[in-house]
Amino acid sequence: MAALMLRWSCLGKRWVLACIDGGSRHGRGAAIGLTSRRKRGQSSVAQQPLIAVQKSRKGEREWAAVVGLEIHAQISSNSKLFSGSQVHFAAPPNSLVSFFDASLPGTLPVLNRRCVEAAVMTGLALNCRINKKSLFDRKHYFYADLPAGYQITQQRLPIAVNGCLAYSVSVGKKPSQVSTRTVRIKQIQLEQDSGKSLHDEPRSQTLIDLNRAGVGLLEVVLEPDMSCGEEAASAVRELQLILQALGTSQANMAEGQLRVDANISVHHPGEPLGVRTEVKNLNSARFLAKAIDFEIKRQIHELENGRKILNETRSFDDKLGCTMPMRDKEGKQDYRFMPEPNLPPLLLYDTASLPPGADPQQVINIDWIRERLPELPGKTREKLIQQYGMLPEHSFTLLNEVGLLEFFQNVIKETRAEPKKVTSWVLNIFLGFLKQQNLAVNESPVTPSALAELLNLLDRKAISSSAARQVFEELWRSKGKTPSQIVSEKKLELMQDQEALERVCHTVMEGHPQVVMDMKRGNPRAINKLIGLVRKATLSRADPTVIKEILERKLSS
Amino acid sequence: MWARAVKLGLRSWVGWRRGFTSKADPQRSGRVTAEVIEHLERLALVDFGSQEAVARLEKAIAFADRLRAVDTDGVEPMESVLEDRCLYLRSDNVVEGNCAEELLQNAHRVVEEYFVAPPGMCSPKWLNRLSLSELRI
């Protein structure tokens, strides 16, 4: 179990959570307002997490927060979980709806093979035990976007259980200070998505679009092993990367393909866990951490003022930056789970138990799927570290930014420069420019080829470091020009003529005898002044190290 | 896993029954309290409008109670008559959909191509407000 460092500081009478912020690594997802839903997730098993909390300076009793997550990922498939209508993000309302999705009488569910494979792949990637037999159930509640009045899910016996997910959090101000944590995965289950409701308040009605009704979802339940917003956000980010690497879900929060509900409670270490609240529909990576941290603070505030925490469902208002109780809350929900009578148990096999002569289309072999699992993000990072000698935190940044890894690899392919140089340029300069102008990698005006060419010039010592930066800026500003063009236009080439350089040095030394005397006396700053003068004389086209070498040689002669 | 799930299910069902028999009038066992009726009405959107309906419910429960006369110790429960059948796996192709017009014909009210529902949660109050013709009964 991972140890945790939470630093609580007290500003006056208010507790402030200082869970060290690792910076904005998360994508620029916009929060799309999916309407509030009354779906209450399963209760996570309450366990005593091992948390070390530092005492505050005022010596008051410290608080520990406990965060569990229920993550719904839309399965990337052509058709829906139980029907043959299409899965697609934007389409005319109710055009991707079959009779089964509209819950017309006489229709029956037919399980999509691809969704089962996606669930098995995800379970294997998250180190779960795959249940060779799993069952489908009905979860009943009434809401206009759930035409059948129930959702088909896997409550009793889900397809995968007992896994773990490793993720990384910053534990200090320096980027190199990262620590690996794990969170246990309680289960992964297959379930149906509901339709979309658009509330039309002025006309007192709700408009229902069933295009999304019946789309396959993977619900991943994370045990309450996390203790702050940043940990939760990092865990979700890692899960996103894994799902995207597997291809089981595009996991794009902005498009609603990944939705997170958080279960949050606070308690004093050593005491039993507190009452938990559920914060629903956190649909943006940016607001996930904010919402969780706000709720933790709110609960502490309430408890410290002698009030009680209600076991309720809340939603996060990103404009106000706070959680609010959801409307339509009518007390505890009773979902009246019952077995889905129209679906037999789902049986999976491995190579040993595969029935001979079975139709390959009708059986799923777990071993076959395991052998064909794509490379997971953890492995990709390891390879980057080994192959290119980069630091772990660099590998994290490369994978965290969408498209950056591909960009990096394309540059490496086309350049002769050292990988460390490429890493430094991509992560510091290139990424810096992107962030400054809030652009995604695929919106970059600089192509991998252009950067590769620039690094080649630098590697050949055709230009100096500072000149390279100038060229990069120019590349960013004006599309279409190659680095070589810019170099010749701006006359940034390094002087290759050694003799000419020596003559310039000689001239400068003659012109500034005082500085030369300072140099002879051993004043270290004198030589820098001379280097500066020579550089000016050569219009910055000389390599400072070469200048220094020449000056020192002349001095000693 | 099955056995445990069923035992839990049984226990909670038994607890539920015990729950309202304990609140029962000692003269008449098997009474269903007003609280339970309200809860059921909310969950199932049914209307136990009259005492007659409640009495009918109590009789139905008493009828089902006769199941307890059967000794099921050591017998694995059956959850579905399909338990020995093969679950058919469909290949991931798009073969349905594109019938918005047909589907919307079933709707009582339509706005552009959306179904229209009343705002907020479905509740018995709302259900009772609708006339029989709107419910298409």
XYZ file of C-alpha atoms in Angstrom:
694
model
C 0.000 0.000 0.000
C 1.478 3.335 -0.941
C 2.361 5.876 1.667
C 1.089 9.322 1.031
C 2.315 12.765 1.810
C -0.396 15.299 2.284
C 0.643 18.630 3.534
C -2.069 20.532 5.346
C -1.435 24.053 6.281
C -3.629 26.317 8.272
C -4.277 29.813 6.991
C -5.841 31.522 9.895
C -8.849 29.441 10.802
C -9.226 27.806 7.423
C -7.700 24.534 6.424
C -5.993 24.655 3.099
C -5.089 21.512 1.309
C -1.652 21.791 -0.189
C -1.483 18.586 -2.154
C 1.430 19.471 -4.326
C 0.280 20.479 -7.727
C 2.255 18.813 -10.468
C 1.286 21.457 -12.936
C -1.278 21.357 -15.668
C -0.505 18.158 -17.475
C -4.065 17.560 -18.368
C -5.544 18.157 -21.746
C -7.560 21.163 -22.707
C -10.886 19.437 -22.447
C -13.885 21.691 -22.338
C -16.567 20.758 -19.862
C -19.673 19.759 -21.734
C -22.697 20.023 -19.520
C -24.192 16.566 -19.517
C -27.334 16.864 -17.539
C -27.637 15.660 -13.995
C -28.617 12.043 -13.605
C -29.817 10.136 -10.624
C -27.643 7.151 -11.167
C -26.046 6.098 -7.910
C -23.077 3.890 -8.363
C -22.212 0.847 -6.367
C -20.940 1.272 -2.868
C -17.181 0.838 -2.776
C -15.813 -1.445 -0.133
C -14.586 0.700 2.721
C -11.031 -0.113 3.704
C -8.592 1.525 6.051
C -6.039 3.229 3.821
C -2.555 3.794 5.150
C -2.125 7.533 5.151
C 0.589 9.527 6.837
C -0.571 13.050 7.417
C 1.707 15.710 8.754
C 0.534 17.627 11.775
C -0.311 21.238 11.213
C 1.712 23.880 12.896
C -1.083 24.806 15.267
C -1.165 21.260 16.570
C -4.835 20.741 15.724
C -6.060 17.277 14.774
C -5.248 16.381 11.243
C -7.722 15.174 8.665
C -7.337 12.452 6.101
C -9.453 12.288 2.976
C -10.549 9.119 1.218
C -11.437 9.189 -2.469
C -12.860 6.346 -4.567
C -13.768 6.610 -8.226
C -16.294 5.062 -10.600
C -15.195 5.619 -14.154
C -17.414 5.015 -17.167
C -15.583 4.600 -20.463
C -17.479 4.338 -23.722
C -16.309 1.287 -25.628
C -14.857 2.043 -29.024
C -16.981 -0.180 -31.263
C -18.982 0.127 -34.472
C -22.285 -0.924 -32.984
C -23.913 -0.834 -29.579
C -23.664 -3.331 -26.755
C -26.914 -5.169 -27.329
C -28.093 -3.927 -30.728
C -26.781 -3.305 -34.213
C -27.256 0.439 -34.376
C -24.247 2.620 -34.917
C -22.047 4.229 -32.275
C -21.175 7.741 -33.376
C -20.660 11.028 -31.591
C -22.539 13.595 -33.614
C -25.560 12.518 -35.621
C -29.086 13.780 -36.173
C -31.194 13.108 -33.078
C -32.637 9.602 -32.796
C -31.121 8.500 -36.092
C -28.833 5.874 -34.547
C -31.598 4.133 -32.642
C -32.887 0.622 -33.236
C -36.184 -0.782 -31.998
C -34.371 -2.436 -29.092
C -32.702 0.841 -28.084
C -36.105 2.537 -28.072
C -37.303 -0.317 -25.881
C -40.175 -1.302 -28.107
C -41.958 -4.436 -26.919
C -40.812 -7.708 -28.402
C -37.158 -6.731 -28.834
C -34.327 -8.660 -27.221
C -30.677 -7.894 -26.383
C -27.958 -9.555 -28.491
C -24.446 -9.216 -27.065
C -21.735 -7.563 -29.185
C -18.569 -9.683 -29.346
C -16.277 -6.663 -29.722
C -17.507 -5.226 -26.401
C -16.689 -8.440 -24.578
C -13.201 -8.482 -26.113
C -12.723 -4.855 -25.094
C -13.691 -5.698 -21.519
C -11.304 -8.659 -21.399
C -8.431 -6.606 -22.840
C -8.994 -3.851 -20.319
C -9.227 -6.360 -17.471
C -5.953 -7.995 -18.504
C -4.177 -4.655 -18.885
C -5.286 -3.698 -15.373
C -4.091 -6.982 -13.865
C -7.581 -8.195 -13.046
C -8.844 -11.711 -12.704
C -11.146 -12.395 -15.617
C -14.275 -14.212 -14.510
C -14.827 -17.084 -16.878
C -18.490 -16.859 -16.044
C -20.190 -13.506 -15.625
C -23.840 -12.541 -15.404
C -26.045 -9.710 -16.570
C -28.558 -7.925 -14.340
C -31.195 -5.253 -14.589
C -30.858 -2.079 -12.565
C -34.227 -0.333 -12.349
C -34.853 3.377 -12.102
C -37.103 5.761 -13.938
C -35.691 8.563 -16.020
C -36.787 9.866 -19.384
C -33.498 8.986 -21.111
C -33.738 5.327 -20.043
C -36.542 4.027 -22.232
C -36.702 0.517 -20.777
C -36.906 1.731 -17.187
C -33.858 -0.378 -16.387
C -30.216 -0.552 -17.399
C -28.584 -3.886 -18.234
C -25.410 -4.110 -16.172
C -23.302 -6.686 -14.331
C -23.884 -6.233 -10.667
C -23.619 -9.715 -9.170
C -20.784 -11.198 -11.151
C -18.859 -8.744 -13.342
C -16.473 -9.741 -16.088
C -13.238 -8.730 -14.297
C -12.317 -8.193 -10.621
C -9.401 -7.426 -8.305
C -6.925 -5.535 -10.415
C -4.557 -2.639 -9.835
C -3.527 0.534 -11.594
C -0.159 2.220 -11.094
C 0.119 5.967 -11.553
C 2.557 8.750 -10.753
C 2.217 11.883 -8.630
C 4.562 14.764 -7.942
C 5.751 14.873 -4.387
C 7.843 17.989 -4.483
C 8.386 21.242 -6.310
C 11.008 19.727 -8.603
C 9.736 17.808 -11.623
C 12.051 14.930 -10.804
C 10.312 14.344 -7.496
C 7.670 11.844 -8.575
C 6.342 8.890 -6.688
C 4.473 5.832 -7.983
C 1.191 4.948 -6.335
C -1.211 2.106 -6.967
C -4.942 2.003 -6.653
C -6.829 -1.268 -6.458
C -9.499 -1.978 -9.001
C -12.574 -3.484 -7.498
C -14.185 -4.587 -10.720
C -14.813 -3.908 -14.376
C -18.276 -4.477 -15.748
C -20.111 -4.139 -19.024
C -23.177 -1.945 -19.032
C -25.452 0.114 -21.253
C -25.263 3.851 -21.610
C -28.445 5.921 -21.390
C -29.723 8.477 -23.872
C -29.201 12.214 -23.611
C -31.677 14.627 -22.131
C -31.712 18.315 -22.953
C -33.597 20.346 -20.421
C -35.785 23.033 -21.891
C -36.586 25.016 -18.755
C -38.634 27.837 -20.282
C -41.053 25.424 -21.921
C -40.985 23.078 -18.937
C -40.038 20.019 -20.929
C -37.106 17.717 -21.581
C -35.978 16.715 -25.065
C -34.712 13.168 -25.389
C -32.154 11.891 -27.906
C -31.612 8.128 -27.763
C -28.550 7.976 -30.032
C -26.402 7.225 -27.022
C -28.855 4.786 -25.449
C -27.448 1.281 -25.471
C -23.840 2.190 -26.297
C -21.453 -0.167 -24.493
C -19.740 1.175 -21.382
C -16.936 -0.220 -19.280
C -17.435 0.737 -15.673
C -14.131 0.642 -13.816
C -14.529 0.872 -10.051
C -11.455 2.114 -8.179
C -11.219 1.377 -4.454
C -10.940 4.370 -2.117
C -7.130 4.263 -2.044
C -6.677 7.844 -3.139
C -6.609 10.850 -0.880
C -6.731 14.042 -2.909
C -7.737 15.564 -6.219
C -4.307 15.297 -7.783
C -4.012 11.575 -7.102
C -7.452 10.977 -8.554
C -6.659 13.048 -11.628
C -3.362 11.212 -12.166
C -5.044 7.841 -11.833
C -7.720 8.854 -14.335
C -5.068 10.173 -16.723
C -3.158 6.896 -16.584
C -6.356 4.924 -17.157
C -7.086 7.136 -20.137
C -3.667 6.416 -21.617
C -4.112 2.686 -21.075
C -7.547 2.626 -22.691
C -6.252 4.627 -25.624
C -3.219 2.374 -26.029
C -5.489 -0.701 -25.980
C -7.927 0.914 -28.390
C -10.827 -0.162 -26.193
C -11.988 3.402 -25.686
C -10.970 6.750 -27.098
C -11.475 7.991 -23.539
C -11.946 11.598 -24.630
C -13.492 13.427 -21.687
C -14.560 16.381 -23.799
C -16.694 14.122 -25.987
C -18.199 12.347 -23.018
C -16.390 9.084 -23.728
C -14.942 9.078 -20.226
C -17.028 10.102 -17.228
C -15.926 10.026 -13.620
C -17.941 9.928 -10.395
C -16.055 10.413 -7.136
C -16.930 9.105 -3.668
C -15.363 11.335 -1.042
C -15.207 11.262 2.744
C -12.936 12.634 5.438
C -11.953 11.326 8.846
C -9.309 11.645 11.527
C -6.591 9.015 11.017
C -7.195 6.058 13.263
C -10.922 6.706 13.497
C -13.577 5.015 11.363
C -14.290 6.381 7.907
C -16.671 9.304 7.648
C -19.936 9.646 5.751
C -19.246 9.834 2.051
C -20.782 12.000 -0.623
C -20.834 11.247 -4.295
C -19.815 13.911 -6.783
C -21.198 12.985 -10.156
C -20.424 13.590 -13.777
C -16.963 15.068 -13.566
C -16.405 15.373 -17.266
C -13.236 17.367 -17.523
C -9.730 16.455 -16.444
C -9.154 20.012 -15.300
C -12.158 20.142 -13.003
C -11.778 16.645 -11.614
C -9.034 17.592 -9.173
C -10.644 20.920 -8.346
C -14.002 19.364 -7.563
C -12.536 16.669 -5.340
C -10.356 19.096 -3.430
C -13.271 21.475 -2.969
C -15.464 18.699 -1.613
C -12.733 17.595 0.809
C -12.389 21.156 2.070
C -16.153 21.551 2.332
C -16.549 18.393 4.379
C -13.751 19.375 6.748
C -15.289 22.792 7.144
C -18.708 21.369 7.912
C -17.389 18.852 10.425
C -15.201 21.395 12.166
C -18.228 23.600 12.619
C -20.101 20.818 14.320
C -22.352 19.933 11.399
C -22.879 16.522 9.843
C -22.139 15.310 6.354
C -25.188 14.019 4.490
C -24.834 10.899 2.390
C -25.917 12.682 -0.762
C -25.135 13.161 -4.417
C -23.580 16.403 -5.534
C -22.506 17.913 -8.816
C -19.686 20.312 -9.551
C -20.400 23.791 -10.831
C -17.243 24.742 -12.640
C -18.139 28.404 -12.939
C -18.579 28.805 -9.216
C -15.881 26.257 -8.437
C -17.986 24.423 -5.867
C -20.074 21.290 -5.436
C -23.819 21.559 -4.995
C -26.452 19.019 -4.048
C -28.210 17.688 -7.114
C -31.857 18.484 -7.652
C -34.434 15.737 -7.737
C -32.840 13.990 -4.845
C -35.555 11.958 -3.180
C -33.791 9.900 -0.598
C -32.059 6.568 -1.075
C -32.439 4.831 -4.385
C -33.540 1.231 -4.512
C -32.537 -0.222 -7.829
C -34.296 -3.564 -7.335
C -31.561 -5.544 -9.066
C -32.704 -8.696 -10.772
C -31.031 -11.138 -13.167
C -31.516 -10.217 -16.830
C -33.863 -12.975 -17.911
C -33.079 -12.663 -21.621
C -29.336 -13.307 -21.411
C -27.674 -16.576 -20.391
C -24.396 -16.396 -18.442
C -21.397 -15.102 -20.404
C -18.787 -17.837 -20.614
C -15.170 -17.152 -21.516
C -12.472 -19.700 -22.190
C -8.733 -20.056 -22.176
C -6.616 -22.309 -24.348
C -6.907 -25.171 -21.887
C -10.661 -25.062 -21.580
C -11.571 -24.224 -25.162
C -14.218 -26.708 -26.321
C -12.949 -28.644 -29.346
C -14.664 -27.928 -32.645
C -16.273 -24.756 -31.342
C -17.186 -21.993 -33.758
C -14.377 -19.434 -33.317
C -16.879 -16.637 -33.821
C -18.832 -17.815 -30.798
C -16.040 -18.344 -28.280
C -13.639 -15.924 -26.673
C -10.195 -17.179 -25.661
C -8.636 -15.089 -22.880
C -5.124 -16.410 -23.604
C -5.432 -15.465 -27.269
C -6.351 -11.923 -26.274
C -3.577 -11.711 -23.691
C -0.964 -12.660 -26.285
C -2.131 -9.854 -28.546
C -2.347 -7.012 -26.035
C -0.756 -3.829 -27.406
C 2.130 -2.124 -25.606
C 0.924 -0.344 -22.476
C 2.047 3.198 -21.515
C 4.220 1.924 -18.654
C 6.171 -0.258 -21.058
C 6.456 2.563 -23.598
C 7.950 4.830 -20.947
C 10.411 2.166 -19.884
C 11.582 1.741 -23.452
C 12.012 5.503 -23.887
C 14.132 5.669 -20.752
C 16.286 2.762 -21.848
C 16.596 3.637 -25.503
C 17.151 7.372 -25.217
C 18.510 7.696 -21.719
C 15.861 10.187 -20.721
C 14.714 10.827 -17.177
C 11.467 9.197 -15.978
C 9.674 12.522 -15.652
C 10.464 13.248 -19.308
C 8.861 10.002 -20.393
C 5.757 10.958 -18.438
C 5.537 14.344 -20.121
C 6.026 12.801 -23.558
C 3.126 10.433 -23.051
C 0.866 12.842 -21.232
C 0.693 15.379 -24.010
C -1.490 14.200 -26.887
C 0.580 13.627 -30.008
C 3.879 14.624 -28.421
C 5.368 11.130 -28.425
C 4.701 10.735 -32.135
C 6.212 14.165 -32.801
C 9.277 13.247 -30.786
C 9.735 9.942 -32.585
C 9.388 11.598 -35.987
C 12.085 14.108 -35.115
C 14.381 11.335 -33.894
C 13.900 9.492 -37.161
C 15.026 12.423 -39.299
C 17.837 13.897 -37.269
C 21.411 12.996 -36.558
C 21.420 14.946 -33.322
C 21.768 13.118 -30.011
C 18.519 11.861 -28.431
C 19.206 13.897 -25.297
C 19.372 17.043 -27.401
C 16.129 16.133 -29.129
C 14.449 15.416 -25.798
C 15.564 18.727 -24.394
C 14.406 20.699 -27.440
C 11.039 18.924 -27.676
C 10.195 19.055 -23.977
C 11.541 22.500 -23.148
C 11.469 24.725 -26.202
C 8.825 23.121 -28.415
C 6.426 22.289 -25.603
C 7.076 25.688 -24.047
C 5.949 27.451 -27.212
C 2.861 25.238 -27.462
C 1.831 25.934 -23.901
C 2.413 29.642 -24.218
C -0.030 29.865 -27.079
C -2.298 27.147 -25.733
C -1.950 24.940 -28.820
C -2.166 21.195 -29.221
C 0.686 19.293 -30.833
C -1.274 18.802 -34.034
C -1.763 22.581 -34.296
C 1.942 23.289 -34.178
C 3.294 25.481 -36.986
C 6.623 23.661 -36.733
C 6.715 20.183 -38.283
C 8.923 17.343 -37.033
C 10.965 17.581 -40.245
C 11.605 21.271 -39.694
C 12.795 20.690 -36.146
C 14.897 17.741 -37.289
C 16.590 19.922 -39.919
C 17.235 22.638 -37.359
C 18.796 20.166 -34.964
C 20.959 18.845 -37.772
C 22.304 22.353 -38.414
C 23.006 22.698 -34.715
C 24.639 19.307 -34.563
C 26.918 20.154 -37.504
C 27.852 23.338 -35.696
C 26.644 25.308 -38.674
C 24.830 27.585 -36.237
C 25.172 28.407 -32.574
C 22.704 27.531 -29.834
C 21.338 31.024 -29.599
C 21.030 31.260 -33.355
C 19.078 28.009 -33.306
C 16.597 29.522 -30.915
C 16.184 32.523 -33.166
C 15.567 30.241 -36.112
C 12.994 28.305 -34.101
C 11.125 31.470 -33.239
C 11.103 32.453 -36.885
C 9.914 28.959 -37.897
C 7.071 29.313 -35.435
C 6.027 32.671 -36.767
C 6.271 32.130 -40.505
C 5.083 28.906 -42.040
C 6.639 27.490 -45.153
C 10.222 28.542 -44.607
C 12.814 25.890 -43.918
C 15.464 26.371 -41.241
C 18.214 26.608 -43.867
C 16.339 29.393 -45.615
C 15.954 31.325 -42.378
C 19.601 30.842 -41.512
C 20.794 32.250 -44.816
C 18.200 35.046 -44.784
C 19.208 36.223 -41.370
C 22.884 35.435 -41.883
C 23.013 33.327 -38.782
C 25.643 30.886 -39.984
C 28.573 30.405 -37.721
C 31.821 31.676 -39.028
C 33.674 28.702 -40.337
C 36.738 30.682 -41.265
C 39.140 30.113 -38.372
C 41.708 32.582 -39.679
C 39.204 35.399 -40.045
C 38.052 34.760 -36.490
C 41.594 34.894 -35.212
C 42.082 38.212 -36.940
C 38.950 39.623 -35.292
C 40.133 38.424 -31.900
C 43.475 40.008 -32.482
C 41.859 43.294 -33.483
C 39.617 43.332 -30.438
C 42.486 42.537 -28.120
C 44.531 45.349 -29.604
C 41.625 47.735 -29.294
C 41.053 47.023 -25.607
C 44.447 46.811 -23.876
C 42.943 47.571 -20.478
C 40.678 44.538 -20.623
C 43.582 42.394 -21.782
C 45.552 43.560 -18.739
C 42.596 42.577 -16.508
C 42.598 39.202 -18.104
C 46.305 38.787 -17.456
C 45.710 39.657 -13.842
C 43.291 36.784 -13.695
C 39.997 38.636 -13.654
C 37.480 36.049 -14.862
C 34.964 38.638 -15.971
C 37.468 40.265 -18.307
C 37.522 37.348 -20.674
C 33.758 37.344 -20.893
C 33.841 41.005 -21.837
C 36.287 40.238 -24.597
C 34.171 37.352 -25.815
C 31.210 39.683 -25.898
C 33.134 42.236 -27.919
C 34.306 39.631 -30.408
C 30.784 38.324 -30.772
C 29.489 41.789 -31.467
C 32.212 42.288 -34.037
C 31.262 39.070 -35.777
C 27.550 39.911 -35.577
C 27.007 36.937 -33.249
C 28.119 34.504 -35.891
C 30.917 33.001 -33.876
C 30.748 30.178 -31.417
C 31.582 31.568 -27.950
C 33.527 28.463 -26.926
C 35.756 28.764 -29.961
C 36.268 32.476 -29.273
C 37.236 31.739 -25.706
C 39.712 29.123 -26.806
C 41.331 31.498 -29.305
C 41.556 34.365 -26.817
C 43.091 32.154 -24.155
C 45.602 30.815 -26.630
C 46.554 34.316 -27.746
C 46.891 35.432 -24.194
C 49.268 32.675 -23.262
C 51.384 33.104 -26.353
C -20.560 -16.864 -5.534
C -24.076 -17.666 -6.685
C -25.011 -19.251 -3.408
C -23.750 -16.244 -1.519
C -25.554 -13.799 -3.761
C -28.765 -15.719 -3.415
C -28.381 -16.033 0.330
C -27.936 -12.288 0.533
C -30.925 -11.801 -1.682
C -32.987 -14.180 0.412
C -31.873 -12.596 3.617
C -32.800 -9.126 2.468
C -36.136 -10.374 1.153
C -36.818 -12.142 4.396
C -35.768 -9.036 6.268
C -38.132 -6.982 4.184
C -40.995 -9.327 4.984
C -40.067 -9.458 8.610
C -39.892 -5.702 8.487
C -43.482 -5.148 7.841
C -44.865 -8.079 9.721
C -43.224 -6.654 12.830
C -45.033 -3.377 12.314
C -48.183 -5.402 11.795
C -51.296 -5.233 13.806
C -51.038 -8.282 16.068
C -54.563 -9.263 15.101
C -53.824 -9.328 11.346
C -50.413 -10.570 10.249
C -49.050 -9.761 6.782
C -50.175 -6.119 6.709
C -48.440 -3.800 4.336
C -47.754 -0.411 5.914
C -48.349 2.955 4.310
C -44.595 3.586 4.202
C -43.981 0.508 2.136
C -46.805 1.433 -0.206
C -45.362 4.889 -0.754
C -41.913 3.433 -1.385
C -43.300 0.941 -3.919
C -45.328 3.605 -5.665
C -42.230 5.711 -6.130
C -40.067 2.865 -7.319
C -42.475 1.152 -9.665
C -44.700 4.069 -10.641
C -47.775 2.045 -9.855
C -50.811 3.478 -8.203
C -52.097 1.774 -5.099
C -54.989 4.133 -5.108
C -57.351 2.173 -2.984
C -57.427 -0.029 0.084
C -58.638 -2.766 -2.217
C -55.393 -2.599 -4.153
C -53.388 -2.887 -0.945
C -55.466 -5.843 0.176
C -54.891 -7.524 -3.166
C -51.148 -6.990 -2.724
C -51.249 -8.593 0.711
C -53.107 -11.584 -0.671
C -50.533 -11.927 -3.455
C -47.698 -11.913 -0.948
C -49.456 -14.517 1.189
C -49.906 -16.677 -1.880
C -46.218 -16.449 -2.767
C -45.309 -17.190 0.840
C -46.387 -20.750 0.334
C -43.081 -21.259 -1.468
C -41.413 -21.333 1.929
C -43.035 -24.676 2.552
C -40.542 -26.175 0.120
C -37.218 -27.272 1.618
C -34.472 -25.864 -0.593
C -31.492 -26.589 1.673
C -28.473 -27.573 -0.370
C -30.229 -26.908 -3.675
C -28.497 -24.390 -5.941
C -30.953 -21.707 -7.003
C -31.779 -21.263 -10.648
C -31.782 -17.668 -11.784
C -32.735 -18.178 -15.382
C -34.181 -20.951 -17.498
C -31.466 -20.002 -19.968
C -28.605 -20.967 -17.679
C -27.519 -23.865 -19.872
C -27.934 -22.051 -23.142
C -25.125 -20.521 -25.150
C -24.935 -16.756 -25.136
C -24.854 -15.795 -28.785
C -22.111 -13.282 -29.713
C -22.952 -10.896 -32.501
C -20.215 -9.494 -34.747
C -19.629 -5.771 -34.469
C -21.425 -4.569 -37.616
C -23.931 -1.771 -38.058
C -27.187 -3.327 -39.273
C -29.880 -1.241 -37.613
C -30.904 2.312 -36.949
C -31.801 5.137 -39.292
C -35.497 4.902 -38.539
C -36.048 8.107 -36.607
C -39.306 8.865 -38.403
C -40.787 5.483 -37.576
C -39.785 5.668 -33.936
C -41.038 9.192 -33.449
C -44.469 8.148 -34.681
C -44.891 6.401 -31.341
C -44.292 9.545 -29.355
C -47.108 11.542 -27.864
C -45.173 14.747 -28.374
C -42.219 15.502 -30.565
C -40.078 18.627 -30.994
C -38.013 18.610 -34.193
C -36.601 15.104 -33.951
C -36.538 14.770 -30.193
C -38.900 12.871 -27.944
C -40.489 15.168 -25.397
C -40.701 14.271 -21.738
C -41.906 16.269 -18.756
C -39.126 17.943 -16.788
C -37.560 16.419 -13.697
C -37.875 12.983 -12.194
C -40.676 10.607 -12.983
C -42.868 10.585 -9.899
C -46.278 9.218 -9.010
C -47.570 12.810 -8.876
C -46.660 13.313 -12.486
C -48.078 9.951 -13.456
C -51.386 10.742 -11.851
C -51.537 14.067 -13.620
C -51.587 12.433 -17.012
C -54.990 11.557 -18.317
C -55.773 8.018 -19.390
C -55.736 8.996 -23.038
C -52.212 10.370 -22.729
C -51.138 7.070 -21.249
C -52.743 5.345 -24.232
C -54.596 2.938 -22.003
